Short mmCIF file of C-alpha atoms in Angstrom, two decimals:
data_model
loop_
_atom_site.label_atom_id
_atom_site.label_comp_id
_atom_site.label_asym_id
_atom_site.label_seq_id
_atom_site.Cartn_x
_atom_site.Cartn_y
_atom_site.Cartn_z
CA MET A 1096 -9.90 5.61 17.81
CA LYS A 1097 -10.25 9.10 16.30
CA TYR A 1098 -7.05 10.93 15.49
CA ASN A 1099 -5.94 14.11 17.25
CA ALA A 1100 -6.64 17.13 15.00
CA ARG A 1101 -4.05 19.28 16.80
CA ILE A 1102 -1.34 16.72 16.04
CA ALA A 1103 -2.54 16.45 12.44
CA SER A 1104 -2.23 20.21 11.98
CA ASN A 1105 1.55 20.09 12.39
CA PRO A 1106 2.93 18.80 9.07
CA TYR A 1107 6.33 17.99 10.50
CA VAL A 1108 4.97 15.96 13.40
CA VAL A 1109 2.45 14.02 11.34
CA GLY A 1110 4.96 13.51 8.53
CA SER A 1111 7.84 12.37 10.68
CA PHE A 1112 6.38 10.17 13.43
CA ALA A 1113 5.78 7.19 11.15
CA CYS A 1114 9.50 7.28 10.32
CA ILE A 1115 10.08 5.31 13.51
CA GLY A 1116 9.20 2.40 11.23
CA GLY A 1117 12.34 3.17 9.23
CA GLY A 1118 14.33 3.30 12.43
CA LEU A 1119 13.51 -0.37 13.00
CA PHE A 1120 15.60 -1.28 9.95
CA GLY A 1121 18.48 0.75 11.33
CA LEU A 1122 18.23 -1.03 14.67
CA ASP A 1123 18.64 -4.35 12.91
CA ILE A 1124 21.69 -3.29 10.91
CA SER A 1125 23.77 -2.41 13.95
CA SER A 1126 22.29 -5.19 16.06
CA MET A 1127 24.21 -7.51 13.73
CA SER A 1128 27.32 -5.46 12.95
CA GLY A 1129 27.85 -4.85 16.67
CA VAL A 1130 28.08 -8.55 17.55
CA LEU A 1131 30.32 -9.86 14.77
CA ASN A 1132 33.38 -9.71 17.04
CA ASN A 1133 31.49 -10.58 20.26
CA ASP A 1134 32.92 -13.83 21.67
CA HIS A 1135 29.75 -14.65 23.61
CA TYR A 1136 27.66 -14.27 20.44
CA LYS A 1137 30.07 -16.51 18.55
CA SER A 1138 30.07 -19.27 21.14
CA THR A 1139 26.29 -19.21 21.65
CA PHE A 1140 25.62 -19.64 17.93
CA GLY A 1141 28.40 -22.08 17.09
CA PHE A 1142 31.10 -19.75 15.76
CA PRO A 1143 29.39 -19.06 12.41
CA GLY A 1144 31.70 -18.92 9.39
CA PRO A 1145 31.30 -16.53 6.43
CA SER A 1146 28.47 -18.49 4.80
CA ALA A 1147 26.60 -19.13 8.08
CA GLN A 1148 26.96 -15.51 9.17
CA GLY A 1149 25.72 -14.38 5.77
CA ALA A 1150 22.66 -16.60 6.19
CA ILE A 1151 21.93 -15.21 9.66
CA VAL A 1152 22.18 -11.62 8.41
CA ALA A 1153 20.17 -12.42 5.26
CA ALA A 1154 17.25 -13.81 7.31
CA MET A 1155 16.08 -10.28 8.11
CA PRO A 1156 15.95 -8.91 4.53
CA ALA A 1157 14.40 -12.22 3.41
CA GLY A 1158 11.56 -11.63 5.85
CA SER A 1159 11.42 -8.00 4.71
CA LEU A 1160 10.89 -9.16 1.15
CA LEU A 1161 7.80 -11.08 2.26
CA GLY A 1162 6.58 -8.12 4.31
CA ALA A 1163 7.00 -5.67 1.45
CA LEU A 1164 5.04 -7.91 -0.89
CA SER A 1165 2.26 -8.24 1.72
CA VAL A 1166 1.75 -4.48 1.64
CA THR A 1167 0.18 -4.86 -1.79
CA GLN A 1168 -2.90 -6.19 0.01
CA LEU A 1169 -2.67 -4.71 3.50
CA ALA A 1170 -2.12 -1.05 2.53
CA ASP A 1171 -5.20 -1.06 0.31
CA LYS A 1172 -7.50 -3.12 2.55
CA LEU A 1173 -6.51 -2.23 6.13
CA GLY A 1174 -5.31 1.28 5.34
CA ARG A 1175 -1.91 2.91 5.63
CA ARG A 1176 -2.14 3.77 9.32
CA LYS A 1177 -3.30 0.34 10.52
CA THR A 1178 -0.57 -1.34 8.50
CA VAL A 1179 2.06 0.77 10.28
CA ILE A 1180 0.53 -0.19 13.66
CA LEU A 1181 0.59 -3.87 12.67
CA ALA A 1182 4.27 -3.61 11.66
CA GLY A 1183 5.18 -2.33 15.12
CA MET A 1184 3.38 -5.21 16.83
CA ILE A 1185 5.13 -7.82 14.68
CA TRP A 1186 8.52 -6.24 15.41
CA VAL A 1187 7.97 -6.75 19.15
CA ILE A 1188 7.42 -10.47 18.57
CA GLY A 1189 10.58 -10.70 16.48
CA SER A 1190 12.64 -8.88 19.10
CA ILE A 1191 11.48 -11.27 21.81
CA LEU A 1192 12.43 -14.29 19.70
CA GLN A 1193 15.89 -12.89 18.96
CA ALA A 1194 16.63 -11.91 22.54
CA ALA A 1195 15.63 -15.38 23.76
CA ALA A 1196 17.37 -17.30 20.95
CA VAL A 1197 19.49 -20.25 22.10
CA ASN A 1198 20.55 -21.55 18.67
CA ARG A 1199 20.88 -20.42 15.07
CA ALA A 1200 17.45 -21.71 14.03
CA MET A 1201 15.63 -19.66 16.69
CA LEU A 1202 17.73 -16.60 15.87
CA VAL A 1203 16.95 -16.93 12.18
CA VAL A 1204 13.21 -17.28 12.86
CA GLY A 1205 13.28 -14.17 15.05
CA ARG A 1206 15.11 -12.24 12.35
CA VAL A 1207 12.63 -13.36 9.69
CA VAL A 1208 9.72 -12.17 11.86
CA SER A 1209 11.44 -8.83 12.52
CA GLY A 1210 12.23 -8.60 8.84
CA PHE A 1211 8.56 -9.06 7.95
CA SER A 1212 7.81 -6.05 10.14
CA VAL A 1213 10.54 -3.98 8.49
CA GLY A 1214 9.23 -4.94 5.05
CA LEU A 1215 5.76 -3.73 5.97
CA SER A 1216 6.93 -0.44 7.45
CA SER A 1217 9.54 0.33 4.78
CA ALA A 1218 6.91 -0.04 2.06
CA VAL A 1219 3.91 1.61 3.70
CA VAL A 1220 5.58 4.52 5.54
CA PRO A 1221 6.72 6.31 2.33
CA ILE A 1222 3.22 5.80 0.89
CA TYR A 1223 1.62 7.23 4.01
CA GLN A 1224 3.99 10.19 4.15
CA SER A 1225 3.60 11.02 0.46
CA GLU A 1226 -0.20 11.02 0.81
CA ILE A 1227 -0.49 13.23 3.91
CA THR A 1228 2.17 15.89 3.24
CA ALA A 1229 1.97 18.94 1.00
CA PRO A 1230 4.03 18.81 -2.24
CA ALA A 1231 6.36 21.60 -1.07
CA ILE A 1232 7.74 19.51 1.80
CA ARG A 1233 7.03 15.97 0.67
CA GLY A 1234 10.61 15.21 -0.29
CA ARG A 1235 11.81 16.44 3.08
CA MET A 1236 9.27 14.34 4.96
CA VAL A 1237 9.80 11.11 3.03
CA SER A 1238 13.57 11.55 3.26
CA LEU A 1239 13.18 11.48 7.05
CA GLN A 1240 12.66 7.75 6.55
CA GLN A 1241 16.34 7.48 5.69
CA TRP A 1242 17.34 9.72 8.61
CA ALA A 1243 15.37 7.49 10.96
CA ILE A 1244 17.29 4.50 9.61
CA THR A 1245 20.60 6.25 10.35
CA TRP A 1246 19.45 7.10 13.88
CA GLY A 1247 18.38 3.50 14.44
CA ILE A 1248 21.83 2.33 13.35
CA LEU A 1249 23.60 4.85 15.59
CA ILE A 1250 21.51 4.36 18.75
CA GLN A 1251 21.57 0.58 18.58
CA TYR A 1252 25.30 0.57 17.88
CA PHE A 1253 26.12 2.60 20.98
CA ILE A 1254 23.87 0.31 23.03
CA GLN A 1255 25.80 -2.62 21.59
CA PHE A 1256 29.08 -0.83 22.32
CA GLY A 1257 28.16 -0.28 25.97
CA CYS A 1258 26.84 -3.80 26.45
CA SER A 1259 29.95 -5.31 24.83
CA TYR A 1260 31.72 -4.80 28.18
CA ILE A 1261 29.25 -7.17 29.89
CA ASP A 1262 30.83 -10.56 30.41
CA GLY A 1263 28.15 -12.97 29.27
CA VAL A 1264 25.31 -13.52 26.84
CA ALA A 1265 23.57 -10.42 28.20
CA SER A 1266 26.07 -8.46 26.08
CA PHE A 1267 23.95 -9.18 23.01
CA ARG A 1268 20.59 -10.21 24.52
CA ILE A 1269 19.95 -6.86 26.24
CA PRO A 1270 20.41 -4.77 23.06
CA TRP A 1271 18.21 -7.16 21.07
CA ALA A 1272 15.46 -6.95 23.70
CA LEU A 1273 15.59 -3.14 23.88
CA GLN A 1274 14.75 -3.01 20.16
CA MET A 1275 11.08 -3.51 20.95
CA ILE A 1276 10.70 -0.13 22.73
CA PRO A 1277 10.56 2.05 19.55
CA ALA A 1278 8.06 -0.37 17.98
CA ILE A 1279 5.74 -0.10 21.00
CA ILE A 1280 5.94 3.71 20.77
CA LEU A 1281 5.18 3.53 17.03
CA SER A 1282 2.10 1.32 17.36
CA LEU A 1283 0.61 3.29 20.25
CA GLY A 1284 1.47 6.69 18.80
CA MET A 1285 -0.07 6.02 15.38
CA LEU A 1286 -3.47 5.75 17.08
CA PHE A 1287 -3.41 9.56 17.35
CA PHE A 1288 -2.62 10.15 13.66
CA PRO A 1289 -5.06 10.33 10.72
CA GLU A 1290 -5.53 7.85 7.91
CA SER A 1291 -4.34 8.85 4.44
CA PRO A 1292 -6.99 11.10 2.81
CA ARG A 1293 -6.36 9.39 -0.52
CA HIS A 1294 -7.10 5.99 1.01
CA LEU A 1295 -10.27 7.37 2.63
CA PHE A 1296 -11.49 8.90 -0.61
CA ASP A 1297 -10.76 5.71 -2.52
CA HIS A 1298 -13.00 3.83 -0.07
CA GLY A 1299 -15.95 6.19 -0.40
CA LYS A 1300 -15.26 8.33 2.68
CA GLU A 1301 -15.10 11.67 0.86
CA ALA A 1302 -16.30 13.83 3.74
CA GLU A 1303 -13.80 12.30 6.13
CA ALA A 1304 -11.05 12.69 3.53
CA LEU A 1305 -11.85 16.41 3.17
CA GLN A 1306 -11.79 16.89 6.93
CA VAL A 1307 -8.42 15.14 7.21
CA LEU A 1308 -7.03 17.35 4.41
CA ALA A 1309 -8.36 20.42 6.21
CA ASP A 1310 -6.72 19.35 9.47
CA LEU A 1311 -3.48 18.50 7.70
CA HIS A 1312 -3.07 21.49 5.42
CA GLY A 1313 -5.57 24.16 6.41
CA GLN A 1314 -5.75 24.35 10.22
CA GLY A 1315 -9.22 22.79 9.99
CA ASN A 1316 -10.44 25.17 7.26
CA LYS A 1317 -12.08 23.14 4.47
CA GLU A 1318 -12.12 26.21 2.19
CA ASP A 1319 -8.36 26.73 2.32
CA PRO A 1320 -6.99 26.99 -1.29
CA LEU A 1321 -4.40 24.24 -0.76
CA VAL A 1322 -7.03 21.97 0.81
CA GLN A 1323 -9.38 22.55 -2.12
CA LEU A 1324 -6.58 21.98 -4.62
CA GLU A 1325 -5.57 18.69 -3.05
CA TYR A 1326 -9.19 17.56 -2.64
CA GLU A 1327 -10.12 18.30 -6.27
CA GLU A 1328 -7.02 16.58 -7.58
CA ILE A 1329 -7.66 13.49 -5.48
CA LYS A 1330 -11.32 13.43 -6.53
CA GLN A 1331 -10.49 13.65 -10.23
CA GLN A 1332 -7.84 10.99 -9.97
CA VAL A 1333 -9.94 8.54 -7.94
CA TYR A 1334 -13.08 8.86 -10.05
CA LEU A 1335 -11.15 8.56 -13.29
CA GLU A 1336 -9.37 5.45 -12.08
CA ARG A 1337 -12.60 3.82 -10.94
CA THR A 1338 -13.86 3.92 -14.53
CA GLU A 1339 -10.83 1.94 -15.68
CA GLY A 1340 -11.71 -1.13 -13.64
CA ALA A 1341 -10.88 -2.67 -10.27
CA LYS A 1342 -7.39 -2.63 -8.85
CA SER A 1343 -5.24 -5.66 -9.61
CA TYR A 1344 -1.65 -6.65 -10.15
CA LEU A 1345 -2.30 -6.45 -13.89
CA ASP A 1346 -2.64 -2.68 -13.50
CA LEU A 1347 1.13 -2.52 -13.05
CA PHE A 1348 1.53 -3.65 -16.66
CA LYS A 1349 -1.05 -1.41 -18.30
CA LYS A 1350 -0.10 1.50 -20.54
CA GLY A 1351 1.93 4.15 -18.69
CA ASN A 1352 2.74 2.02 -15.65
CA PRO A 1353 5.58 -0.36 -16.67
CA ARG A 1354 8.03 2.51 -17.12
CA ARG A 1355 7.34 3.89 -13.67
CA VAL A 1356 7.33 0.48 -12.02
CA MET A 1357 10.74 -0.15 -13.58
CA LEU A 1358 12.11 3.17 -12.34
CA GLY A 1359 10.97 2.56 -8.77
CA CYS A 1360 12.21 -1.03 -8.65
CA THR A 1361 15.57 -0.31 -10.25
CA LEU A 1362 16.26 2.69 -8.00
CA GLN A 1363 15.70 0.52 -4.93
CA MET A 1364 17.89 -2.13 -6.53
CA TRP A 1365 20.68 0.39 -7.15
CA SER A 1366 20.43 1.65 -3.55
CA GLN A 1367 21.56 -1.82 -2.47
CA LEU A 1368 24.12 -2.31 -5.23
CA THR A 1369 25.89 0.90 -4.21
CA GLY A 1370 27.38 -1.20 -1.40
CA MET A 1371 26.07 0.97 1.43
CA ASN A 1372 24.49 -1.78 3.50
CA VAL A 1373 27.60 -3.87 2.99
CA MET A 1374 29.54 -1.07 4.68
CA MET A 1375 26.92 -0.98 7.45
CA TYR A 1376 26.39 -4.69 8.16
CA TYR A 1377 30.00 -5.77 7.65
CA ILE A 1378 31.98 -2.67 8.59
CA VAL A 1379 33.81 -4.76 11.21
CA TYR A 1380 35.19 -6.94 8.41
CA VAL A 1381 36.05 -3.91 6.25
CA PHE A 1382 38.11 -2.19 8.94
CA GLN A 1383 39.61 -5.49 10.02
CA GLY A 1384 40.92 -5.95 6.49
CA ALA A 1385 42.25 -2.41 6.53
CA GLY A 1386 44.50 -3.42 9.40
CA LEU A 1387 42.52 -1.94 12.29
CA THR A 1388 42.98 -4.51 15.04
CA GLY A 1389 41.52 -4.73 18.53
CA ARG A 1390 37.83 -4.81 19.43
CA ARG A 1391 37.78 -1.40 21.06
CA SER A 1392 39.59 0.35 18.20
CA ASN A 1393 37.29 -1.25 15.66
CA LEU A 1394 34.16 -0.34 17.59
CA ILE A 1395 35.24 3.29 17.91
CA ALA A 1396 36.07 3.55 14.20
CA ASP A 1397 32.72 2.00 13.32
CA SER A 1398 30.84 4.45 15.54
CA VAL A 1399 32.44 7.41 13.75
CA GLN A 1400 31.04 6.08 10.49
CA TYR A 1401 27.55 5.80 11.97
CA VAL A 1402 27.72 9.35 13.37
CA LEU A 1403 28.72 10.67 9.94
CA ASN A 1404 25.82 8.77 8.41
CA VAL A 1405 23.37 10.57 10.69
CA ALA A 1406 24.97 14.01 10.33
CA LEU A 1407 25.31 14.01 6.54
CA THR A 1408 21.70 12.96 6.02
CA VAL A 1409 20.58 16.30 7.50
CA PRO A 1410 21.62 18.52 4.53
CA ALA A 1411 19.75 16.17 2.20
CA ILE A 1412 16.58 16.45 4.28
CA ILE A 1413 16.80 20.24 4.29
CA TYR A 1414 17.63 20.74 0.63
CA ILE A 1415 16.16 17.71 -1.17
CA ASP A 1416 13.20 19.77 -2.43
CA ARG A 1417 15.58 22.48 -3.65
CA TRP A 1418 18.35 20.38 -5.19
CA GLY A 1419 16.02 17.94 -6.96
CA ARG A 1420 16.15 14.17 -7.26
CA ARG A 1421 18.24 13.81 -10.44
CA PRO A 1422 21.22 15.99 -9.40
CA MET A 1423 21.48 14.22 -6.05
CA LEU A 1424 21.45 10.77 -7.63
CA LEU A 1425 23.98 11.70 -10.31
CA ALA A 1426 26.43 13.35 -7.92
CA GLY A 1427 26.07 10.60 -5.33
CA THR A 1428 26.69 7.64 -7.61
CA LEU A 1429 29.80 9.24 -9.12
CA ALA A 1430 31.23 10.01 -5.69
CA MET A 1431 30.46 6.59 -4.25
CA GLY A 1432 31.97 4.78 -7.19
CA PHE A 1433 35.13 6.88 -6.88
CA TRP A 1434 35.61 6.16 -3.15
CA LEU A 1435 34.98 2.42 -3.56
CA PHE A 1436 37.56 2.20 -6.34
CA LEU A 1437 40.04 3.93 -4.05
CA VAL A 1438 39.32 1.48 -1.24
CA GLY A 1439 39.74 -1.48 -3.59
CA GLY A 1440 42.92 -0.03 -5.07
CA LEU A 1441 44.49 0.59 -1.67
CA GLN A 1442 43.53 -2.87 -0.46
CA GLY A 1443 44.89 -4.51 -3.60
CA ARG A 1444 48.17 -2.56 -3.58
CA PHE A 1445 49.09 -2.79 0.10
CA GLY A 1446 47.22 -5.89 1.35
CA HIS A 1447 47.95 -9.62 1.37
CA TRP A 1448 46.39 -12.82 2.65
CA GLY A 1449 46.87 -13.19 6.37
CA ASP A 1450 45.44 -14.87 9.46
CA ILE A 1451 43.26 -13.13 12.04
CA ASP A 1452 41.79 -15.17 14.90
CA GLY A 1453 42.22 -18.34 12.87
CA SER A 1454 40.45 -16.96 9.78
CA ARG A 1455 42.00 -16.33 6.36
CA VAL A 1456 41.64 -12.58 5.71
CA TRP A 1457 42.97 -10.15 3.13
CA VAL A 1458 44.61 -7.58 5.37
CA ILE A 1459 46.87 -4.53 5.32
CA GLU A 1460 49.62 -4.88 7.92
CA ASN A 1461 52.28 -2.52 9.21
CA ASN A 1462 51.20 0.31 6.92
CA ASP A 1463 49.56 3.00 9.01
CA ALA A 1464 49.11 5.40 6.09
CA ALA A 1465 47.26 2.84 3.96
CA THR A 1466 45.08 1.81 6.91
CA LYS A 1467 44.07 5.41 7.57
CA ALA A 1468 43.46 6.04 3.86
CA VAL A 1469 41.06 3.07 3.62
CA ILE A 1470 39.18 4.23 6.72
CA VAL A 1471 38.89 7.81 5.42
CA CYS A 1472 37.68 6.63 2.00
CA SER A 1473 35.09 4.45 3.73
CA TYR A 1474 33.91 7.46 5.72
CA LEU A 1475 33.68 9.59 2.57
CA PHE A 1476 31.74 6.85 0.80
CA VAL A 1477 29.18 6.77 3.62
CA CYS A 1478 28.94 10.58 3.60
CA SER A 1479 28.32 10.54 -0.16
CA PHE A 1480 25.48 8.04 0.24
CA ALA A 1481 23.94 9.83 3.20
CA VAL A 1482 23.64 13.18 1.42
CA THR A 1483 22.35 11.80 -1.90
CA MET A 1484 21.14 8.28 -2.66
CA GLY A 1485 19.94 7.45 0.86
CA PRO A 1486 17.04 9.92 1.11
CA VAL A 1487 16.20 9.95 -2.62
CA SER A 1488 15.90 6.16 -2.83
CA TRP A 1489 12.85 6.37 -0.52
CA THR A 1490 11.41 9.66 -1.80
CA TYR A 1491 11.45 9.04 -5.54
CA PRO A 1492 9.51 5.75 -5.69
CA ALA A 1493 6.80 7.19 -3.43
CA GLU A 1494 6.21 10.01 -5.95
CA LEU A 1495 5.96 8.02 -9.17
CA TYR A 1496 2.62 6.24 -9.17
CA SER A 1497 -1.07 6.94 -9.52
CA LEU A 1498 -3.38 6.15 -6.62
CA LYS A 1499 -4.72 3.09 -8.41
CA VAL A 1500 -1.40 1.25 -8.32
CA ARG A 1501 0.58 3.18 -5.68
CA GLY A 1502 0.27 0.67 -2.86
CA LYS A 1503 1.22 -2.27 -5.06
CA ALA A 1504 3.92 -0.46 -7.03
CA VAL A 1505 5.71 1.03 -4.00
CA SER A 1506 5.64 -2.31 -2.22
CA LEU A 1507 7.07 -3.99 -5.33
CA ALA A 1508 9.84 -1.38 -5.47
CA THR A 1509 10.59 -1.93 -1.80
CA ALA A 1510 10.53 -5.68 -2.37
CA SER A 1511 13.28 -5.28 -4.97
CA ASN A 1512 15.30 -3.46 -2.30
CA TRP A 1513 14.94 -6.39 0.08
CA ALA A 1514 15.55 -9.00 -2.61
CA PHE A 1515 18.94 -7.49 -3.42
CA ASN A 1516 19.63 -6.84 0.27
CA THR A 1517 19.08 -10.54 0.93
CA ALA A 1518 21.34 -11.61 -1.94
CA LEU A 1519 24.14 -9.27 -0.85
CA ALA A 1520 23.90 -10.30 2.80
CA PHE A 1521 24.52 -13.88 1.64
CA ALA A 1522 27.21 -13.05 -0.89
CA VAL A 1523 29.45 -10.45 0.76
CA PRO A 1524 31.11 -12.48 3.57
CA PRO A 1525 32.16 -15.27 1.18
CA GLY A 1526 33.14 -12.59 -1.35
CA LEU A 1527 35.43 -10.81 1.09
CA ASN A 1528 36.79 -14.23 2.04
CA THR A 1529 37.63 -15.21 -1.56
CA ILE A 1530 38.09 -12.23 -3.92
CA ALA A 1531 38.77 -9.73 -1.11
CA TRP A 1532 39.62 -6.26 -2.48
CA LYS A 1533 38.03 -6.98 -5.87
CA THR A 1534 34.65 -6.88 -4.08
CA TYR A 1535 34.95 -3.08 -3.84
CA PHE A 1536 35.56 -2.77 -7.58
CA ILE A 1537 32.33 -4.68 -8.25
CA PHE A 1538 30.27 -2.27 -6.16
CA GLY A 1539 32.11 0.74 -7.57
CA THR A 1540 31.16 -0.40 -11.07
CA PHE A 1541 27.53 -0.74 -9.99
CA ASN A 1542 27.58 2.92 -8.93
CA PHE A 1543 28.85 4.07 -12.32
CA ALA A 1544 26.21 1.93 -14.06
CA CYS A 1545 23.56 3.58 -11.88
CA PHE A 1546 24.83 7.02 -12.94
CA ILE A 1547 24.30 6.15 -16.62
CA HIS A 1548 20.82 4.74 -15.93
CA VAL A 1549 19.69 7.81 -13.97
CA PHE A 1550 21.11 10.24 -16.52
CA PHE A 1551 19.16 8.79 -19.42
CA MET A 1552 15.93 7.50 -17.87
CA PHE A 1553 15.00 9.19 -14.56
CA PRO A 1554 12.88 12.38 -14.93
CA GLU A 1555 12.76 15.04 -12.23
CA THR A 1556 9.69 14.91 -9.92
CA VAL A 1557 10.56 17.55 -7.33
CA GLY A 1558 7.80 19.91 -6.15
CA ARG A 1559 4.93 18.28 -8.02
CA SER A 1560 1.79 16.90 -6.40
CA LEU A 1561 1.23 13.19 -6.85
CA GLU A 1562 -1.41 13.94 -9.48
CA GLU A 1563 0.85 16.39 -11.38
CA VAL A 1564 3.46 13.65 -11.75
CA GLU A 1565 1.06 12.01 -14.22
CA GLU A 1566 1.79 14.76 -16.75
CA ILE A 1567 5.55 14.27 -16.43
CA PHE A 1568 5.31 10.77 -17.84
CA GLN A 1569 2.91 11.85 -20.56
CA GLN A 1570 5.82 13.85 -22.03
CA GLY A 1571 7.59 10.67 -23.17
CA HIS A 1572 11.40 11.09 -23.31
CA VAL A 1573 11.94 7.54 -22.06
CA PHE A 1574 15.67 7.70 -22.83
CA THR A 1575 16.12 11.48 -22.72
CA ALA A 1576 14.79 12.24 -19.23
CA TRP A 1577 16.86 15.44 -18.92
CA LYS A 1578 14.57 17.11 -21.50
CA ILE A 1579 11.60 17.12 -19.09
CA GLY A 1580 11.73 20.47 -17.28
CA ARG A 1581 10.87 21.21 -13.67
CA ASP A 1582 7.80 23.24 -14.69
CA VAL A 1583 6.04 20.35 -16.46
CA GLY A 1584 2.80 19.35 -14.74
CA ARG A 1585 2.50 22.29 -12.35
CA ARG A 1586 -1.13 23.32 -11.75
CA ASP A 1587 -3.12 25.84 -9.73
CA ILE A 1588 -6.58 25.78 -8.19
CA GLY A 1589 -8.12 27.32 -11.33
CA SER A 1590 -6.92 24.59 -13.67
CA VAL A 1591 -7.93 21.89 -11.22
CA ALA A 1592 -11.41 23.36 -10.81
CA ALA A 1593 -11.79 23.51 -14.60
CA GLY A 1594 -10.83 19.86 -14.80
CA ALA A 1595 -13.35 19.04 -12.11
CA ALA A 1596 -16.14 20.67 -14.13
CA THR A 1597 -15.35 18.63 -17.22
CA ASP A 1598 -15.20 15.45 -15.14
CA GLU A 1599 -18.53 16.00 -13.38
CA LYS A 1600 -20.16 13.15 -15.21
CA VAL A 1601 -17.34 10.80 -14.22
CA SER A 1602 -17.63 11.89 -10.60
CA ARG A 1603 -21.04 10.27 -10.29
CA VAL A 1604 -19.54 6.78 -10.45
CA GLU A 1605 -20.64 4.62 -7.54
CA THR A 1606 -18.41 4.29 -4.52
CA PRO A 1607 -17.39 0.82 -3.33
CA GLU A 1608 -19.95 1.04 -0.51
CA GLU A 1609 -22.74 1.96 -2.94
CA LYS A 1610 -21.86 -0.95 -5.19
CA ALA A 1611 -22.03 -3.29 -2.22
#
């Protein structure tokens, strides 16, 4: 089905619609956090303890790890758009399995299937967005992936909140079934959107790639300066890379790539080690330990956190291309580490081992000031993540790589996200059940370690086209990233055209179709 050129001409519509794929991850987060104190959920699935609940939660990111790794093949062979459509279809299947689950095994299988979908979409959506948006707004568009996640968390949580008053298994089955609606919208809607011009060019469809660029960035005008600039840069990059051999996993380890692969993978790793998803998945446990008792009170306090998560992501979306990636990461990790140390300190000073609903829990009791302080620090931690690390953790990896390895490298970076997400989902419930408040100190330390890593090794990429990023890493400064200025790599149509003239001989290399 041919895409709609009118839709393609609006950069914000075409850049944001695929973000529904990110919203699927958000739906899952609150679909779990919202049932942790649901008696009907507990009885249906055998009153899972800390380890069992960790395994149920971890099933989704485990499936996501497999999905993210699958993108290495699907994004290059099927195309970016078709992979997004496939992810939506798989999510529907997973939602059906979860909503119909009658035991833990069926629930886990449904979550693995849904996770596979999330892995696909979380890896391919940033690639798709980075390849169809202009450099000036790319950060804003890719960061919408994080905003979609926050909306998914918020919407699903309020659905869970409302359904929690239903007396019966419908209190959790209805919300889990409703999760399929956004996925259906995503799969059907993507039929009206164009394929990535870089993917088209890489598969020998140069004329179609130029037309898509014209519809995306030039209101259909193929002679528009920005369209010509993007087209020439893509052409130079693709033809040059074809001369270096076929794409393979080994390309990730060739000269110039290992550094960037490491940066993308470690940033996604740090995004998990900040402790943010712990505060999302297990916020019920966090506030329970703070002394907030009663299902209704806990649900209301949780919802405030999710609202703040949505609201504070907005400034990051607006200003991410002005503030830059490095300043946001540095400020965010310092702030998050500070708030987590405060939470741990308050818990350690005023808490003790107690009993809640028959479970051994480290809890603050009869200290209203300490309870409120822990809740406020948790809110401030979430706000710090939302306005910094959250959007950048998706934007930065999508900007780092050349076309030749982008699909594989971004999926590998996303896979590292899901690998650590899986490990933490397993580890946190037993951790809170054994070392309690010390858990927050561990994650606080991870944030400070991330600050040091970013300061020395992460160069700024804001405002550069994907091809201009190549020149950033040619500067070196592996351990002195702050020395690479924001003007490095910037080009205009004249310099690109000059490069095209010198590469004319290279441009005659056969396309894949001609070789066949």
